[in-house]
Structures are given as C-alpha cells and as structure tokens.
CSV table of C-alpha atoms in Angstrom, one decimal:
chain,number,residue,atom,x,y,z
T,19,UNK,CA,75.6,39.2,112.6
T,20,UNK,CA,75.7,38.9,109.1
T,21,UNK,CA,78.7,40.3,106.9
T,22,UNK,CA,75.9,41.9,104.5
T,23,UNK,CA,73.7,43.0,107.3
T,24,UNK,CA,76.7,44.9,109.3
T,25,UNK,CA,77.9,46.2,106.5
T,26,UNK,CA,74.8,48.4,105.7
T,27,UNK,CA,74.1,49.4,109.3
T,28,UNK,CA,77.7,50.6,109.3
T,29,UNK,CA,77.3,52.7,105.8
T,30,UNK,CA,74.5,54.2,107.4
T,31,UNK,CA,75.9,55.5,110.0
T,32,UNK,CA,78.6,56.3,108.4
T,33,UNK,CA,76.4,58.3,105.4
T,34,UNK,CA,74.4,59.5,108.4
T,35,UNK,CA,77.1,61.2,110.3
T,36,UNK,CA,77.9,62.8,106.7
T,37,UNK,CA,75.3,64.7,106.2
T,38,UNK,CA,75.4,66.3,109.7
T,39,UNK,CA,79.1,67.2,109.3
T,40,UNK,CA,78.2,68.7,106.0
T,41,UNK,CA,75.4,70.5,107.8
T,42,UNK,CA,77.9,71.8,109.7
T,43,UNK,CA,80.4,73.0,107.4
T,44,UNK,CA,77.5,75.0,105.7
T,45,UNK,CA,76.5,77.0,109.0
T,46,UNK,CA,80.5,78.0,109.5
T,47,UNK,CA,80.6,78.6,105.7
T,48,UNK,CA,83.6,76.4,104.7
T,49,UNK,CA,84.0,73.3,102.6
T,50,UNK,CA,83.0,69.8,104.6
T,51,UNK,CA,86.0,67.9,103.4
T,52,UNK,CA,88.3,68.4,106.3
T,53,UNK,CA,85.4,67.1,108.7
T,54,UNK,CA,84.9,64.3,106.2
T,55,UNK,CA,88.7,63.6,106.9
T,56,UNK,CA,88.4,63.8,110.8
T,57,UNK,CA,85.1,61.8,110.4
T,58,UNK,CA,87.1,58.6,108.4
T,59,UNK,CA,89.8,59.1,110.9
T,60,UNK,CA,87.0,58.2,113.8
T,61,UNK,CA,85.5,55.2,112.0
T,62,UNK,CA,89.0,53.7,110.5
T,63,UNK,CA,90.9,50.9,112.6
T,64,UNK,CA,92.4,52.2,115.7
T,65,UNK,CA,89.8,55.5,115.6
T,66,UNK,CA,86.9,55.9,118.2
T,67,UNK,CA,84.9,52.9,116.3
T,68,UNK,CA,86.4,50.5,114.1
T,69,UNK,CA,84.0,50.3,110.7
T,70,UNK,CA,86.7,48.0,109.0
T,71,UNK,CA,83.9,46.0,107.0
T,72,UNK,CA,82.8,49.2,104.6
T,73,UNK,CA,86.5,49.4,103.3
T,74,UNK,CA,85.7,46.7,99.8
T,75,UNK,CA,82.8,49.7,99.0
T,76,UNK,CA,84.1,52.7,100.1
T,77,UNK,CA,87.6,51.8,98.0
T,78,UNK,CA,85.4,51.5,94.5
T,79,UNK,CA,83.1,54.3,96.1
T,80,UNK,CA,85.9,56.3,96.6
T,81,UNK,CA,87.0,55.6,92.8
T,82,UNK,CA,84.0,56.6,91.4
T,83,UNK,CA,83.8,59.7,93.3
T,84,UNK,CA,87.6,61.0,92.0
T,85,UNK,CA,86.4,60.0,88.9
T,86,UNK,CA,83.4,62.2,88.5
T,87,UNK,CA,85.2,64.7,90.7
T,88,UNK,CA,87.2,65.2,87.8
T,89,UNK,CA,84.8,64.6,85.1
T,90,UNK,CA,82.6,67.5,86.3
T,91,UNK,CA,85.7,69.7,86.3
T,92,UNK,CA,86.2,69.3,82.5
T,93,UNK,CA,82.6,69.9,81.7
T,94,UNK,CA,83.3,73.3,82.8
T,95,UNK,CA,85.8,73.6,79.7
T,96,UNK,CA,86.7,73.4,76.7
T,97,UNK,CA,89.4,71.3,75.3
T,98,UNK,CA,90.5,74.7,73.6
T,99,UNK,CA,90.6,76.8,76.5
T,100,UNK,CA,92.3,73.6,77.9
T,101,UNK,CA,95.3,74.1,75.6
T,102,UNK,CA,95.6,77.8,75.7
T,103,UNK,CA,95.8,77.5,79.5
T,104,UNK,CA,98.9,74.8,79.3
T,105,UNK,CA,100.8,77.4,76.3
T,106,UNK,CA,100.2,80.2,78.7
T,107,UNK,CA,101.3,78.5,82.5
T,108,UNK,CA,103.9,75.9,81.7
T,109,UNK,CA,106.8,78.0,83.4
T,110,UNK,CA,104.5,77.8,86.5
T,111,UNK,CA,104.2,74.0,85.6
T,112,UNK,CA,107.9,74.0,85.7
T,113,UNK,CA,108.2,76.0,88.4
T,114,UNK,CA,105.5,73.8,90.6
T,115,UNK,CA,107.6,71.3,89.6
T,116,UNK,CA,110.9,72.1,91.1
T,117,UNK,CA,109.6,73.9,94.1
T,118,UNK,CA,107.3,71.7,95.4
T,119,UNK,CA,109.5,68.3,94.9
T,120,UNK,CA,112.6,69.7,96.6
T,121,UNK,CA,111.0,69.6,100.5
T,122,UNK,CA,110.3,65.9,99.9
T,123,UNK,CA,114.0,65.1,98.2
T,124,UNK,CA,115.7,66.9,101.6
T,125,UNK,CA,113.6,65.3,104.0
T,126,UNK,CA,114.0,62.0,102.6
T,127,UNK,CA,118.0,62.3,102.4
T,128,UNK,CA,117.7,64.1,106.2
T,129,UNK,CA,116.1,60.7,107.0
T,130,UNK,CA,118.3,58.4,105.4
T,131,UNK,CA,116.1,57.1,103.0
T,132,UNK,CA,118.7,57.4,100.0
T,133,UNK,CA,117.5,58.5,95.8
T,134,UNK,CA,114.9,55.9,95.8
T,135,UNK,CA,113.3,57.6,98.9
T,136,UNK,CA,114.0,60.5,97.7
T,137,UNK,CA,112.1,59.9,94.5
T,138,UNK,CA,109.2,58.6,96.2
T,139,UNK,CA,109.2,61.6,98.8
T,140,UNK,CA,109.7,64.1,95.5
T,141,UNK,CA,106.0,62.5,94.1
T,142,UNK,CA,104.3,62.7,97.2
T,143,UNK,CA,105.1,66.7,98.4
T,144,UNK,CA,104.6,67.4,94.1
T,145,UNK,CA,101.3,66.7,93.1
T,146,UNK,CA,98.1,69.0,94.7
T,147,UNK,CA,95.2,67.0,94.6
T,148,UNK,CA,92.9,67.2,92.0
T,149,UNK,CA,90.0,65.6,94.0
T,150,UNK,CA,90.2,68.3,96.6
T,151,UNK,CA,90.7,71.2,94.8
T,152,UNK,CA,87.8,70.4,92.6
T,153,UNK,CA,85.6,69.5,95.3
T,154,UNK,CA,86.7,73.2,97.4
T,155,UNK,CA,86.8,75.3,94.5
T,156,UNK,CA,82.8,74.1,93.4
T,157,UNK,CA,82.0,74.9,97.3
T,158,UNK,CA,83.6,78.0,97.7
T,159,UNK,CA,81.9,79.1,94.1
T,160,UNK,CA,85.1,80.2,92.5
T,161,UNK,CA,84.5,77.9,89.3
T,162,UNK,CA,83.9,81.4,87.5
T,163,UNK,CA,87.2,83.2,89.1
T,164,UNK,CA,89.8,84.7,86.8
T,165,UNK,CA,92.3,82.6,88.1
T,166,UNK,CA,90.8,79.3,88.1
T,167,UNK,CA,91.9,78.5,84.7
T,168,UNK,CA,95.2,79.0,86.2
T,169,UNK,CA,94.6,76.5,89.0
T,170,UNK,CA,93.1,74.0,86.4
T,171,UNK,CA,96.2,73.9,84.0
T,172,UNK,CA,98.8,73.4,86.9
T,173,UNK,CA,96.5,70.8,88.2
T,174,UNK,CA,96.8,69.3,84.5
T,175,UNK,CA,100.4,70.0,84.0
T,176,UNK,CA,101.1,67.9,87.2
T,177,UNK,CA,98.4,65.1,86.2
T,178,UNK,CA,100.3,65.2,83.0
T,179,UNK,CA,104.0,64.7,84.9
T,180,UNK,CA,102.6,62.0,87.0
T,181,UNK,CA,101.8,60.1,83.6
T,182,UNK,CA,105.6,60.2,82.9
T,183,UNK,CA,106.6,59.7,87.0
T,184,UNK,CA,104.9,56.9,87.8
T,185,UNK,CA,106.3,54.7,84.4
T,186,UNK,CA,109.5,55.6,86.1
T,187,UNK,CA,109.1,55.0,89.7
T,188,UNK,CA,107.5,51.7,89.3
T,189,UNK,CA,110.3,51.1,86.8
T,190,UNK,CA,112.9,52.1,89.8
T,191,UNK,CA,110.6,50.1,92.1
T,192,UNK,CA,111.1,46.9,90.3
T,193,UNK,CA,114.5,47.0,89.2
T,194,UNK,CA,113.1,47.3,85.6
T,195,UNK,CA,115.5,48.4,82.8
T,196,UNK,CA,115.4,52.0,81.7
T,197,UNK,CA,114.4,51.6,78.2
T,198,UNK,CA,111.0,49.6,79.4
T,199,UNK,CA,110.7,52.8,82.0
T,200,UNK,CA,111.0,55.1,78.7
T,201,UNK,CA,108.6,53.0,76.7
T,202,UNK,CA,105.8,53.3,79.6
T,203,UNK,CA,106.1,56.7,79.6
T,204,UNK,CA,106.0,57.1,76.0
T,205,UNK,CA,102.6,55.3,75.6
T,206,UNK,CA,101.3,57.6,78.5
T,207,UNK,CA,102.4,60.8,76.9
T,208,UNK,CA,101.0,59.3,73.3
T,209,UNK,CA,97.7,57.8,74.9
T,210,UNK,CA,96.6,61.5,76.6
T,211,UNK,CA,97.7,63.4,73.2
T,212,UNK,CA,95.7,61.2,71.1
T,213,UNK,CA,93.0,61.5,73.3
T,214,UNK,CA,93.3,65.8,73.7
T,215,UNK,CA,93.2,65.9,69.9
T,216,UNK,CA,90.1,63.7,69.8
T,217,UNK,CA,88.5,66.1,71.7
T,218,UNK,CA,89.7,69.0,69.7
T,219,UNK,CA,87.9,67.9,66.5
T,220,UNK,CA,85.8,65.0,67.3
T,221,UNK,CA,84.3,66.1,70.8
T,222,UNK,CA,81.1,66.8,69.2
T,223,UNK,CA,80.6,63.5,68.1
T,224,UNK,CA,81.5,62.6,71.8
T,225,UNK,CA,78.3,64.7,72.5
T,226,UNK,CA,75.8,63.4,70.2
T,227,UNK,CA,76.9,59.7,71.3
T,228,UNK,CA,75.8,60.7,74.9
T,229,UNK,CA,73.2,63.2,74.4
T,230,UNK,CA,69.5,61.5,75.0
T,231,UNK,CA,65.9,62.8,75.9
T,232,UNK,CA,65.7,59.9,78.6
T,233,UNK,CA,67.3,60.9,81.6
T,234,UNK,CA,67.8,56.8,82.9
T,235,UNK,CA,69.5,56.1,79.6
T,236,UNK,CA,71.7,59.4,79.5
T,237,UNK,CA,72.6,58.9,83.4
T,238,UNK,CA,73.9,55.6,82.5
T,239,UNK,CA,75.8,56.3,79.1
T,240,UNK,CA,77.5,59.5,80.9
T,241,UNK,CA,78.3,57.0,84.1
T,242,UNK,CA,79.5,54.0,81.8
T,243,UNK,CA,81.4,56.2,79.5
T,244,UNK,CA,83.4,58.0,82.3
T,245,UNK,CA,84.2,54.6,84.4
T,246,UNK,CA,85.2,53.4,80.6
T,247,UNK,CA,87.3,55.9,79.8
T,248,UNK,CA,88.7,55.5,83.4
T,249,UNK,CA,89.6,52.1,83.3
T,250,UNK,CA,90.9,52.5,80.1
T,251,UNK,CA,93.7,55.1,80.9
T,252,UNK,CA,94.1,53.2,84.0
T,253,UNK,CA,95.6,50.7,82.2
T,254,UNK,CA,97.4,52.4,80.1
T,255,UNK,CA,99.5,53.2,82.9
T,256,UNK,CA,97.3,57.1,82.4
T,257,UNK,CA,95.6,58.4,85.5
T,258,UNK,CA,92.2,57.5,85.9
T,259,UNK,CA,91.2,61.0,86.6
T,260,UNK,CA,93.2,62.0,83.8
T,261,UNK,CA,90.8,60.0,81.3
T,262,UNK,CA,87.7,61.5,83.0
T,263,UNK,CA,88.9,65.3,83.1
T,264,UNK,CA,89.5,64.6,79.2
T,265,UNK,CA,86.4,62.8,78.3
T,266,UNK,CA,84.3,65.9,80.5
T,267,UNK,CA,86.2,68.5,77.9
T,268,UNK,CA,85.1,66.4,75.1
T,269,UNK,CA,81.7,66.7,76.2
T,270,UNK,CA,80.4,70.3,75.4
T,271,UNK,CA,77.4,72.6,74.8
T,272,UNK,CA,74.0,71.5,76.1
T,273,UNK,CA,75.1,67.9,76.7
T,274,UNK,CA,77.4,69.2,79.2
T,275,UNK,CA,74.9,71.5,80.9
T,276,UNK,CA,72.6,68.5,81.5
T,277,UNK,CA,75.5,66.3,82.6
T,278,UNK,CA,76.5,68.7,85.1
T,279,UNK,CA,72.7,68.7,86.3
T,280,UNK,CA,72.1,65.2,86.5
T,281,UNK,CA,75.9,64.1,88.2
T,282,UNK,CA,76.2,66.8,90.3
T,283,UNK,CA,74.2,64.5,93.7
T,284,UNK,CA,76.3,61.6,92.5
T,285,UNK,CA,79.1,63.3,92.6
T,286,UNK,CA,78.3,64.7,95.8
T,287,UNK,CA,77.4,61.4,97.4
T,288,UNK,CA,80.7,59.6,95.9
T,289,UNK,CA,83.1,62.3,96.6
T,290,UNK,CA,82.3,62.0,100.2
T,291,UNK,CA,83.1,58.7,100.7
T,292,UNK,CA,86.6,59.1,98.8
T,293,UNK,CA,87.8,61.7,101.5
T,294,UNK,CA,86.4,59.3,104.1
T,295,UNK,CA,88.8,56.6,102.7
T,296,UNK,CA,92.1,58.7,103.9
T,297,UNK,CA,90.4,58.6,107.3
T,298,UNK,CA,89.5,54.7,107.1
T,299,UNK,CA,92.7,53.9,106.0
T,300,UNK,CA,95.2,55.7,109.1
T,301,UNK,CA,95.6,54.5,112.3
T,302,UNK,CA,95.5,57.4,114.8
T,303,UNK,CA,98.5,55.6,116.3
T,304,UNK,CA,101.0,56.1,113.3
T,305,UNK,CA,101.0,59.7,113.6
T,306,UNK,CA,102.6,60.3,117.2
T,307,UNK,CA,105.7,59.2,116.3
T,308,UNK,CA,106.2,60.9,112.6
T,309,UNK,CA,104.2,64.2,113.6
T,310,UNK,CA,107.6,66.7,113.6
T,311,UNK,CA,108.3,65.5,110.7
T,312,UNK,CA,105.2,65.8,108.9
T,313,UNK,CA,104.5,69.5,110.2
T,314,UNK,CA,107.5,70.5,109.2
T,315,UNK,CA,107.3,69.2,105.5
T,316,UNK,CA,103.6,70.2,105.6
T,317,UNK,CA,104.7,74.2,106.4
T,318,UNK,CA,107.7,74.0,103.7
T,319,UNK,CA,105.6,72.6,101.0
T,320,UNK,CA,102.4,74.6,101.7
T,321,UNK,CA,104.3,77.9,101.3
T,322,UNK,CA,105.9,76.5,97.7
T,323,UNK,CA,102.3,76.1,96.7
T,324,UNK,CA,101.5,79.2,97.7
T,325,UNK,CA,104.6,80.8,95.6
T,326,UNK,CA,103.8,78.9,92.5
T,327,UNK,CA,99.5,79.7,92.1
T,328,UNK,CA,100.5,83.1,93.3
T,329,UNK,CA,103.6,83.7,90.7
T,330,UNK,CA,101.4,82.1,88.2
T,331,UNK,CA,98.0,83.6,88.8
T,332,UNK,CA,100.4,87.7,88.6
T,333,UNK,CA,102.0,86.4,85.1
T,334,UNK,CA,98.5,86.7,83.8
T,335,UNK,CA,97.6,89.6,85.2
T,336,UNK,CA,95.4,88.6,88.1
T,337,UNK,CA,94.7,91.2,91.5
T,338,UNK,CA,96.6,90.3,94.1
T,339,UNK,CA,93.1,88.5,96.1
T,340,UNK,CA,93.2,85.9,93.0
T,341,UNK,CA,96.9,85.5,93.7
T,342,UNK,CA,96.6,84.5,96.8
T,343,UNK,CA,93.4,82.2,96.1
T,344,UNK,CA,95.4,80.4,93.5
T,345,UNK,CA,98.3,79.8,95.8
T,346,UNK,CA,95.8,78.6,98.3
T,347,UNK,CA,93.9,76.5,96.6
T,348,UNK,CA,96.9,74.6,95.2
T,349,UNK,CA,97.9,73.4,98.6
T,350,UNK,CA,95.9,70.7,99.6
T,351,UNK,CA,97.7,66.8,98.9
T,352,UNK,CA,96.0,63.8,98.4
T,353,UNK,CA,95.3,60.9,96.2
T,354,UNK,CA,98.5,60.9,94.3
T,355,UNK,CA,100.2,60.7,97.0
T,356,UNK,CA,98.7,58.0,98.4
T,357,UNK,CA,99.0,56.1,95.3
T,358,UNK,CA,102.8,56.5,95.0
T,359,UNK,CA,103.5,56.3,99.0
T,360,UNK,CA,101.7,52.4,98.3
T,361,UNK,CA,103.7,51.3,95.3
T,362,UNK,CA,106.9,52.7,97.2
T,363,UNK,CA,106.1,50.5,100.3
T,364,UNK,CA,104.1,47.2,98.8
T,365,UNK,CA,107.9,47.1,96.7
T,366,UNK,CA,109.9,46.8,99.9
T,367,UNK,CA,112.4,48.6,98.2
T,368,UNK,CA,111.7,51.9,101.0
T,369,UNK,CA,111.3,51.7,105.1
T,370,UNK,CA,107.7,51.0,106.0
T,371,UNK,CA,108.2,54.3,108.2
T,372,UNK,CA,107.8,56.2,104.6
T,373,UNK,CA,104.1,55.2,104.5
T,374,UNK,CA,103.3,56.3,107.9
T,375,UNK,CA,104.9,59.4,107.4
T,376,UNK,CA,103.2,60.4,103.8
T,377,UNK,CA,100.1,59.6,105.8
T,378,UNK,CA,100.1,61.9,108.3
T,379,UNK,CA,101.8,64.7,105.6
T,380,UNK,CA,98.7,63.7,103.1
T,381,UNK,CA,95.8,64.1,106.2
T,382,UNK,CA,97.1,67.5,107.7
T,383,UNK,CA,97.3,68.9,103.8
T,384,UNK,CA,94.2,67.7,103.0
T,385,UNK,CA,92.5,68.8,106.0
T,386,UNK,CA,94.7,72.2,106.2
T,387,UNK,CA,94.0,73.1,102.1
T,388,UNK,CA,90.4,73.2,102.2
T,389,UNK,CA,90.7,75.8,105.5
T,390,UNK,CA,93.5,78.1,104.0
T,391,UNK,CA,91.6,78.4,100.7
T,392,UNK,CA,88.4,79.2,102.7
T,393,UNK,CA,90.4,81.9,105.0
T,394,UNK,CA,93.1,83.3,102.4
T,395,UNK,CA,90.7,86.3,101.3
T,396,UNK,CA,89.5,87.7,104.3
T,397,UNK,CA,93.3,87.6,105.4
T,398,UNK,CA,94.6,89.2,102.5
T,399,UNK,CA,91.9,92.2,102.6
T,400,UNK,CA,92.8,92.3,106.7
T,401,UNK,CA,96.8,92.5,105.8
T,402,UNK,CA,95.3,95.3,102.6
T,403,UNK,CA,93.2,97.0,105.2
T,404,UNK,CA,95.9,97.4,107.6
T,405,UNK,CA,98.7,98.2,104.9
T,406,UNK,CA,96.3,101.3,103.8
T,407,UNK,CA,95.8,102.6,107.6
T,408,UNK,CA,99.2,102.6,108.1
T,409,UNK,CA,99.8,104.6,104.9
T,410,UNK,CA,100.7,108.8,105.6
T,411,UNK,CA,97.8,110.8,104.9
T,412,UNK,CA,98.3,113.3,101.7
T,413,UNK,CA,98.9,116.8,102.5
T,414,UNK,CA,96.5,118.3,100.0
T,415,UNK,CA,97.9,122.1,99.6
C-alpha cells in the first residue's frame, strides 16, 4: 500500500480511537490524558498494533501541541502577575528544586551510574511537566483556583532552571569546557529576561500586531507568531514552551480572549497527539525489567511534589484542599524528561538502561498525575470528614 495512503488510515484510527477514550474520560469525570498514554502505548512498536509510520507527524504534531499548551496557559496572565508570583514562591522554587532532584541523584549512584548519571537522573525526577499540568488543570476547571498561580510560578521557576541545566548537561555530555557551559547559560538567562521585560512594557504592541477582524488572518498570525517565537528560543538553547508561555503573557486584553477562543480546538486536537507520542515511542517490553525501579522512584518523587505545591500553596495562605491540589497537580513528569533522558543516551556517555528506565518513570507519572490530581479533593474532605467524627463532642454546661 502506499506510504501516504497508510499513513492516513492509521491517523484515523488513531484520531478515531481518541475521541472515544476522551468520551470516556468525560463519563468517569477525569482528565483523558492517562488513556491517551495507555492508547500510544497500544499503537507504538511492540504494543497490540504497530502504527510505526505516523511517528514523522505525530513528533511535529506533538510539538505544536506543547507549544500551544503553553501558549494558552500564558493568555490566562499577565506578565505582571507573572513576576509577582516568582518574588512571592522562589523558596518553593528552591525547595522543588532540592527535593525533587535528590530521588534521582540516589538512584542513579544506587545503580552505579556515577555524577554524570546522576546529573541526568537529577533532571529527569526535577521538572513536572508543563504540558500535563496545563492540559489537567484546564479539564479539571481549576484555572481560576487560588492556588494556581502558585502551580504556574513553580512550573516557570523550573522551565527557568532547565534553561540554565541543559547548557550544562549538554556541556557535561560533550566534554565541552566549563566556560562555553557558562556562556550558554548566560544567553539563556539573558534571552528569557529580555523577552519578560518586552512583555512588561511593550506587550500591547504585541497585541495590536496580532489583533484582526478576520478570523483566517488572526488564526494564522497567532499560529505563526507562537511556532516563531518557539523556534526562536529553541535555538537559543531556551525552551520552546518557554518562548510560547512568554509570548501568551504578552498577549493581553481582548486579543487574548479571542485567542483563547479560536486555539482552544487546536490545542485540543494537538495536545492529544503529544501524549500519544510517549505511548508511540516505548516498547511495552522495556518496562519488565526496570519496573522496581521505576515504582520506587515514582512513590519517592511523587510525595516530594506533593511537599513542595503543598508547603508552597500554605506560605500564601491557601486552605488546606488547595494545598493538597497544588501538591497534586505538580506530580505528573513528562516532556523534559524525555528530552534530557535523549541527550543523555544519544551521547553514549550513560548506560542505554538509563533511557529505558526514565521511560517507564516518565509513563507511570504521567499517567498517575492526571489521576491523583483528579482524586486528591474528595480524599482530603474523606480524611477532613473522618478527622471531625472522630473529634470528642463538647460538653455544653
């Protein structure tokens, strides 16, 4: 059959199957990206059918969908508010920081993997992913919750940390000497600062430039502009998600009202096939024999989450049910983590058993995140409502 031909009876299928999973999702009342997960993992190479031939357009698909993932999340703000969340929650930064790289660092030296490993494994248990935590927190409808803004500026603070890490670690990767390690980093830092103060003063312009009563040409400026800005911090060694969570705070007012409107089913349709791509890309068979391993490091570093949105969301005097939905929603793992788990492996400079294992870590957080930030609420007010039956009753005299 032809390439072309089998290629778009495969995305169909694949789309197809999509929408019934999401269907699904919606009658149990949770968000569809851990069956999106288990759905790649049944259409990826060694799952129940191999759809091998979709990987070239669900890895740009994928891209895209991150991308505007992120890019609706900063409509949703301002680059002021932005700022005032990072004064306010950089101990928490600092504290997600520490926490959450120290499980990776012990397993890595409990395997034998040495500092590089340890590196590697400290960027992979770190970052939450944005992609996933965007995507939950719009299903859920928390994008209004008091503690959100807290979730969003950790999520920032470790975007921000990965644009000095990865400098470094492909620095360490390559053997390259530590003052062209330091001057990556410092074009990082100086690209997203430049580009936070643009959107400080000039963001309006950033509006008017978009802003058009045709909705074609305003679908295709907001979609060209993003993928621009993308690329653009992409190769400045930035995150791409990074450039589009900065160019949706430039964008404000009623230009970002009608953005949100008109990307919201594109988002939709992209995001699905990025959380597909973790499926496509693991082969059921790696994750037999790293599975222990994985758990183990997947209980560890799911409880540090749940410490640091929770320590974080009390500082700024949030009830205890946003506490816990902060710590929740910070657990999921994804495309960071992926990324650096690549670089670490394509170098040659780690044991190949490293990829399979941030695999398997990477599915059962991203698959497990989505769940415990559905089900943290109902068993917070279960453990309140038992806690205040157990209480004495007040002798009233």
């Amino acid at each position: 059959m032809d390439p072309t031909t089998l290629s778009l009876i495969q995305l169909g299928v694949v789309f197809f199957a999509l929408g019934f999973l999401g269907r699904m999702a919606g009658r149990i009342g949770m968000s569809p990206v851990p069956l999106y997960l288990l759905g790649g993992l049944a259409f990826g190479h060694g799952g129940l059918i191999d759809f091998g031939s979709i990987n070239d357009f669900a890895h740009i698909a994928s891209e895209i969908g991150v991308i505007l993932l992120l890019l609706m999340l900063g409509l949703e703000y301002t680059a002021r508010e932005l700022v005032t969340g990072l004064r306010q929650s950089w101990m928490a930064g600092l504290l997600d920081l520490v926490l959450n790289m120290a499980p990776g660092v012990a397993v890595a030296f409990m395997l034998g993997w040495g500092p590089v490993g340890a590196l590697v494994m400290a960027g992979i248990t770190y970052s939450s992913s944005s992609g996933i935590v965007a995507k939950v927190l719009g299903d859920l409808g928390r994008l209004g919750n008091r503690e959100t803004p807290v979730v969003l500026a950790i999520l920032v603070i470790e975007d921000l940390a990965m644009a000095a890490y990865l400098p470094i670690l492909t620095a360490v990767l390559a053997g390259v000497s530590f003052l062209g390690g330091l001057t990556a980093v410092g074009i990082s830092l100086a690209v997203i600062t430049a580009v936070l103060l643009g959107a400080l003063r000039y963001g309006h312009i950033v509006s008017n430039v978009l802003e058009s009563p045709d909705r074609e040409s305003f679908l295709l400026k907001l979609l060209g502009a993003a993928l621009l800005v993308a690329g653009v911090a992409s190769a400045l060694q930035v995150s791409a998600a990074v450039g589009a969570f900065l160019l949706g705070i430039a964008i404000s007012g009623g230009t970002a009202q009608n953005a949100s409107r008109v990307l919201e089913p594109l988002r939709d349709l992209f995001a699905a096939m990025f959380f597909v791509l973790f499926g496509l890309n693991t082969d059921p068979h790696s994750i037999p024999p790293v599975l222990g391993f994985a758990l183990l490091l997947a209980v560890v570093s799911a409880a540090t989450k749940v410490v640091t949105g929770w320590w974080a969301a009390r500082r700024q005097g949030i009830a205890t049910l946003g506490q816990a939905r902060a710590g929740a929603a910070l657990i999921a793992r994804g495309e960071f983590s992926i990324v650096i788990a690549g670089l670490a492996v394509a170098s040659g400079a780690v044991p190949k058993e490293l990829a399979a294992l941030a695999t398997t870590y990477v599915l059962i957080m991203a698959v497990f995140g989505p769940v415990a930030a559905r089900y943290v609420e109902p068993l917070v007010r279960l453990f309140q409502g038992k806690k205040a039956a157990g209480k004495e009753p007040e002798v009233i005299f």
